[in-house]
Amino acid sequence: MGVTVIPRTLRYPPDYPNAKAEEKGIDVALAIDFVAYAIDGLCDVGVIVSSDTDLRPALEYVSRKCSHQCTPEVAAWRSSSARSRLSIKGANVWCHWLYETDYTTVHDPTDYNL
């Protein structure tokens, strides 16, 4: 299927660059795609690559309602400073731990700015 880049506008706070810019809406788009692909049977395994707890409801829904046709999994960075992963209480969701060597292997230096 490949990759589809969904660009979102950055929002700059009044005290930028002291406060970082925020990208809005991408977590909702990811959650919708994750659930829709599972419901429509477009994937055997769906992997959320994020530790953002806002995505937990999508993971819970696919685990509870669609796991017979799409196995939900997660991926997260593993380092001395990053050790959290997305999980569901009472469910055993597989986690693909990613290390710096994984990032180096798949790093895409392409500038996708429009």
PDB file of N, CA, C and O in Angstrom, residues 47 71-75 85-86 91-97:
ATOM      1  N   VAL A  47      -0.532  -1.224  13.257  1.00  0.00           N
ATOM      2  CA  VAL A  47       0.463  -0.816  14.251  1.00  0.00           C
ATOM      3  C   VAL A  47       0.395   0.696  14.444  1.00  0.00           C
ATOM      4  O   VAL A  47       0.570   1.452  13.487  1.00  0.00           O
ATOM      5  N   THR A  71      -5.140  -7.566  13.853  1.00  0.00           N
ATOM      6  CA  THR A  71      -4.451  -7.618  15.135  1.00  0.00           C
ATOM      7  C   THR A  71      -3.855  -6.249  15.447  1.00  0.00           C
ATOM      8  O   THR A  71      -3.023  -5.755  14.693  1.00  0.00           O
ATOM      9  N   PRO A  72      -4.276  -5.608  16.555  1.00  0.00           N
ATOM     10  CA  PRO A  72      -3.711  -4.303  16.900  1.00  0.00           C
ATOM     11  C   PRO A  72      -2.379  -4.452  17.634  1.00  0.00           C
ATOM     12  O   PRO A  72      -2.247  -5.282  18.530  1.00  0.00           O
ATOM     13  N   GLU A  73      -1.401  -3.666  17.224  1.00  0.00           N
ATOM     14  CA  GLU A  73      -0.087  -3.662  17.855  1.00  0.00           C
ATOM     15  C   GLU A  73       0.387  -2.219  17.985  1.00  0.00           C
ATOM     16  O   GLU A  73      -0.215  -1.313  17.405  1.00  0.00           O
ATOM     17  N   VAL A  74       1.452  -2.006  18.732  1.00  0.00           N
ATOM     18  CA  VAL A  74       2.026  -0.677  18.898  1.00  0.00           C
ATOM     19  C   VAL A  74       3.533  -0.741  18.678  1.00  0.00           C
ATOM     20  O   VAL A  74       4.135  -1.820  18.718  1.00  0.00           O
ATOM     21  N   ALA A  75       4.122   0.414  18.457  1.00  0.00           N
ATOM     22  CA  ALA A  75       5.581   0.535  18.380  1.00  0.00           C
ATOM     23  C   ALA A  75       5.966   1.796  19.143  1.00  0.00           C
ATOM     24  O   ALA A  75       5.209   2.780  19.156  1.00  0.00           O
ATOM     25  N   ARG A  85       5.103   3.201  26.387  1.00  0.00           N
ATOM     26  CA  ARG A  85       4.439   2.618  25.238  1.00  0.00           C
ATOM     27  C   ARG A  85       2.946   2.728  25.431  1.00  0.00           C
ATOM     28  O   ARG A  85       2.459   2.851  26.560  1.00  0.00           O
ATOM     29  N   LEU A  86       2.220   2.682  24.360  1.00  0.00           N
ATOM     30  CA  LEU A  86       0.766   2.700  24.420  1.00  0.00           C
ATOM     31  C   LEU A  86       0.301   1.302  24.801  1.00  0.00           C
ATOM     32  O   LEU A  86       0.799   0.307  24.263  1.00  0.00           O
ATOM     33  N   ALA A  91      -5.486  -6.086  28.348  1.00  0.00           N
ATOM     34  CA  ALA A  91      -5.226  -6.680  27.025  1.00  0.00           C
ATOM     35  C   ALA A  91      -3.720  -6.765  26.804  1.00  0.00           C
ATOM     36  O   ALA A  91      -2.965  -5.882  27.216  1.00  0.00           O
ATOM     37  N   ASN A  92      -3.287  -7.812  26.165  1.00  0.00           N
ATOM     38  CA  ASN A  92      -1.875  -7.999  25.858  1.00  0.00           C
ATOM     39  C   ASN A  92      -1.621  -7.529  24.425  1.00  0.00           C
ATOM     40  O   ASN A  92      -1.836  -8.271  23.481  1.00  0.00           O
ATOM     41  N   VAL A  93      -1.198  -6.279  24.284  1.00  0.00           N
ATOM     42  CA  VAL A  93      -0.929  -5.689  22.974  1.00  0.00           C
ATOM     43  C   VAL A  93       0.574  -5.761  22.724  1.00  0.00           C
ATOM     44  O   VAL A  93       1.373  -5.267  23.518  1.00  0.00           O
ATOM     45  N   TRP A  94       0.953  -6.383  21.605  1.00  0.00           N
ATOM     46  CA  TRP A  94       2.362  -6.538  21.261  1.00  0.00           C
ATOM     47  C   TRP A  94       2.988  -5.178  21.004  1.00  0.00           C
ATOM     48  O   TRP A  94       2.406  -4.321  20.344  1.00  0.00           O
ATOM     49  N   CYS A  95       4.212  -4.958  21.531  1.00  0.00           N
ATOM     50  CA  CYS A  95       4.953  -3.719  21.291  1.00  0.00           C
ATOM     51  C   CYS A  95       6.229  -4.014  20.533  1.00  0.00           C
ATOM     52  O   CYS A  95       7.016  -4.873  20.928  1.00  0.00           O
ATOM     53  N   HIS A  96       6.441  -3.307  19.447  1.00  0.00           N
ATOM     54  CA  HIS A  96       7.679  -3.348  18.683  1.00  0.00           C
ATOM     55  C   HIS A  96       8.556  -2.219  19.229  1.00  0.00           C
ATOM     56  O   HIS A  96       8.293  -1.054  18.969  1.00  0.00           O
ATOM     57  N   TRP A  97       9.553  -2.563  20.036  1.00  0.00           N
ATOM     58  CA  TRP A  97      10.444  -1.548  20.579  1.00  0.00           C
ATOM     59  C   TRP A  97      11.437  -1.120  19.514  1.00  0.00           C
ATOM     60  O   TRP A  97      12.065  -1.965  18.875  1.00  0.00           O
TER      61      TRP A  97
END
